[in-house]
Coordinates of C-alpha atoms and ligand atoms in Angstrom, one line a residue:
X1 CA -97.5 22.8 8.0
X2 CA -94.0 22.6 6.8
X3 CA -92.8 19.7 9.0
X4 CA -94.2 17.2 7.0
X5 CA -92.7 13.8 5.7
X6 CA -92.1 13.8 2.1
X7 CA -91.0 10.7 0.1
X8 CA -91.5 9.8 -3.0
X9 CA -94.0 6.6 -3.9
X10 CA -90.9 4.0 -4.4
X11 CA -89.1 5.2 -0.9
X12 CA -92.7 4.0 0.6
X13 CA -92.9 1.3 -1.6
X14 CA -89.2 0.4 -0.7
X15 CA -90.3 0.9 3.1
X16 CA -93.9 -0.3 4.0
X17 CA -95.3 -3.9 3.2
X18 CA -97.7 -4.1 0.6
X19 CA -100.2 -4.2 3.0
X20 CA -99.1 -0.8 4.3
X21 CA -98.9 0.5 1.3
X22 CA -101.8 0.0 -0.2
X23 CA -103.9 1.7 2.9
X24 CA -101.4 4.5 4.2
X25 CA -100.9 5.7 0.2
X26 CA -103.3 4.4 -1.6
X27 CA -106.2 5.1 0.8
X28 CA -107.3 1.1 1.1
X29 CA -109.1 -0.1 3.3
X30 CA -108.1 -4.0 5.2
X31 CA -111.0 -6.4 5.5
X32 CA -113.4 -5.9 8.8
X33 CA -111.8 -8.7 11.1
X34 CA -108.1 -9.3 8.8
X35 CA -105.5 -6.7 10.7
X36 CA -104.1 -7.9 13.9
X37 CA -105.2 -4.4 16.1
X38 CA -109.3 -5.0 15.5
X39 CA -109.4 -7.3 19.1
X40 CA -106.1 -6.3 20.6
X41 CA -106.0 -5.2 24.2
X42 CA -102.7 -4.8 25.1
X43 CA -101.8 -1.5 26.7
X44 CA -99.5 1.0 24.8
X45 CA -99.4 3.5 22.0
X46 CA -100.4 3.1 19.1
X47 CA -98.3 4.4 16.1
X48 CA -98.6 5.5 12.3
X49 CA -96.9 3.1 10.8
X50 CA -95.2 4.7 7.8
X51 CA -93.3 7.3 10.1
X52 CA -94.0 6.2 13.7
X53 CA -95.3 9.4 15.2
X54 CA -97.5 8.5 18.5
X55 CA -101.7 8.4 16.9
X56 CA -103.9 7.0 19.4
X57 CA -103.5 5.2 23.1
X58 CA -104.4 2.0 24.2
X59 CA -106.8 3.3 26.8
X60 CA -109.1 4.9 24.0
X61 CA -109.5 1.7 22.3
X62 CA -112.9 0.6 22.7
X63 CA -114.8 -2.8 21.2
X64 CA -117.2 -1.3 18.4
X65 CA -117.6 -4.8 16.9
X66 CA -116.7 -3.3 13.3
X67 CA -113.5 -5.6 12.8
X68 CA -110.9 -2.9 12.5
X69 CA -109.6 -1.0 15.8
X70 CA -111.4 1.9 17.2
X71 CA -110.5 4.9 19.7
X72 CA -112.5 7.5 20.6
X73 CA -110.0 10.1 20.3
X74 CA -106.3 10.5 19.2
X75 CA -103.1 10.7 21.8
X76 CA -103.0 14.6 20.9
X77 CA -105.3 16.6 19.2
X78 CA -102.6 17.2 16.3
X79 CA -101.9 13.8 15.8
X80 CA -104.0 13.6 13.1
X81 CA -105.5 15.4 10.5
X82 CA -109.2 15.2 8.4
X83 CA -110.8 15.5 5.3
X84 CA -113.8 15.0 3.4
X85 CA -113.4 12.0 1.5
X86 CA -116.2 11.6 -1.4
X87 CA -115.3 8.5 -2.2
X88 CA -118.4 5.5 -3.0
X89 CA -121.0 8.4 -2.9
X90 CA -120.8 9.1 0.2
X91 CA -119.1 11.8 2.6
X92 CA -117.4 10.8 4.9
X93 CA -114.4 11.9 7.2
X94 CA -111.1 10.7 6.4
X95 CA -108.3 10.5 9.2
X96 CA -104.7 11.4 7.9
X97 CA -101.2 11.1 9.8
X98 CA -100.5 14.8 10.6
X99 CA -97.2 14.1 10.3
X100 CA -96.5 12.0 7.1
X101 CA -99.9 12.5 5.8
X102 CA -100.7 9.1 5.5
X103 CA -104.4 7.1 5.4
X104 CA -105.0 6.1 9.1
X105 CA -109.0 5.4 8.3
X106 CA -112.5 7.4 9.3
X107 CA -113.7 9.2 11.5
X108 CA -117.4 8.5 12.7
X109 CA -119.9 10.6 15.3
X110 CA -121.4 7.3 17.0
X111 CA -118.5 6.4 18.9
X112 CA -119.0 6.0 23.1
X113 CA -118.3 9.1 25.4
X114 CA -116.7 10.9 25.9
X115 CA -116.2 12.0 22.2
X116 CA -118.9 10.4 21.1
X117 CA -116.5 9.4 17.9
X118 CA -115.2 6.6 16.5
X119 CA -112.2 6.5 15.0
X120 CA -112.2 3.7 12.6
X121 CA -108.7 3.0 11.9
X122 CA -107.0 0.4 9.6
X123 CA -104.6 -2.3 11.3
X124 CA -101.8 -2.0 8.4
X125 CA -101.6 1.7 9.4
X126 CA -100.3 1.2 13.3
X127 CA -98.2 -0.3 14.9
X128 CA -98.4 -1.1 18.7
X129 CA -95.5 0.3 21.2
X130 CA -96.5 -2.1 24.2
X131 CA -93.9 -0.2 26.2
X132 CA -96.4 2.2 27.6
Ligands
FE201 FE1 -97.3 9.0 9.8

């Protein structure tokens, strides 16, 4: 895909809080329970952060217990992207903004139907449009 966002690291750094930052381009991860999504249940979308395209809805959130907000599947099926992410010894599934490429999170398969995934997002990577 040509459509993609392309900045350079100081226009993000100019743009996104540190907190931001550090998770959407440098792959970070928040603290379980420390980004303001993990118990939110207001209704509306939920958007990537760095560029704002629409990621997940409110009515996929689920409680998984795991301290960062969860969906079982994103808004549209090309919201998002994956990869294999090595990282710690360990494969696991990375989940990418497919639009500015950014670090949502993980995806994992023990979420509740009817995906049966979890998608294990960071807080500092949304941003909630409560106008539904
Ligand atoms: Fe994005």
């Amino acid at each position: 895909m040509s459509d993609k966002i392309k900045k350079t690291e100081d226009e993000w750094k100019k743009e996104l809080t540190p907190e931001q930052y550090l998770v959407l381009r440098e792959k970070g991860t928040e603290r379980a329970f420390t980004g303001a999504y993990a118990e939110t249940h207001d209704a509306g979308v939920y958007k990537c952060a760095g560029c704002g395209k629409e990621l997940f809805s409110s009515e996929t959130k689920f409680e998984s217990g795991s301290g960062w907000p969860s969906f079982y599947q994103p808004i549209a099926q090309d919201a998002v992207e994956t990869e294999t992410d090595r990282k710690f010894g360990m494969a696991r599934t990375e989940v990418l903004c497919a639009s500015c490429g950014g670090h949502l999170g993980h995806v994992f398969p023990d979420g509740p139907k009817p995906t049966g995934l979890r998608y294990c997002m960071n807080s500092a990577a949304l941003k909630l449009d409560k106008t539904l």
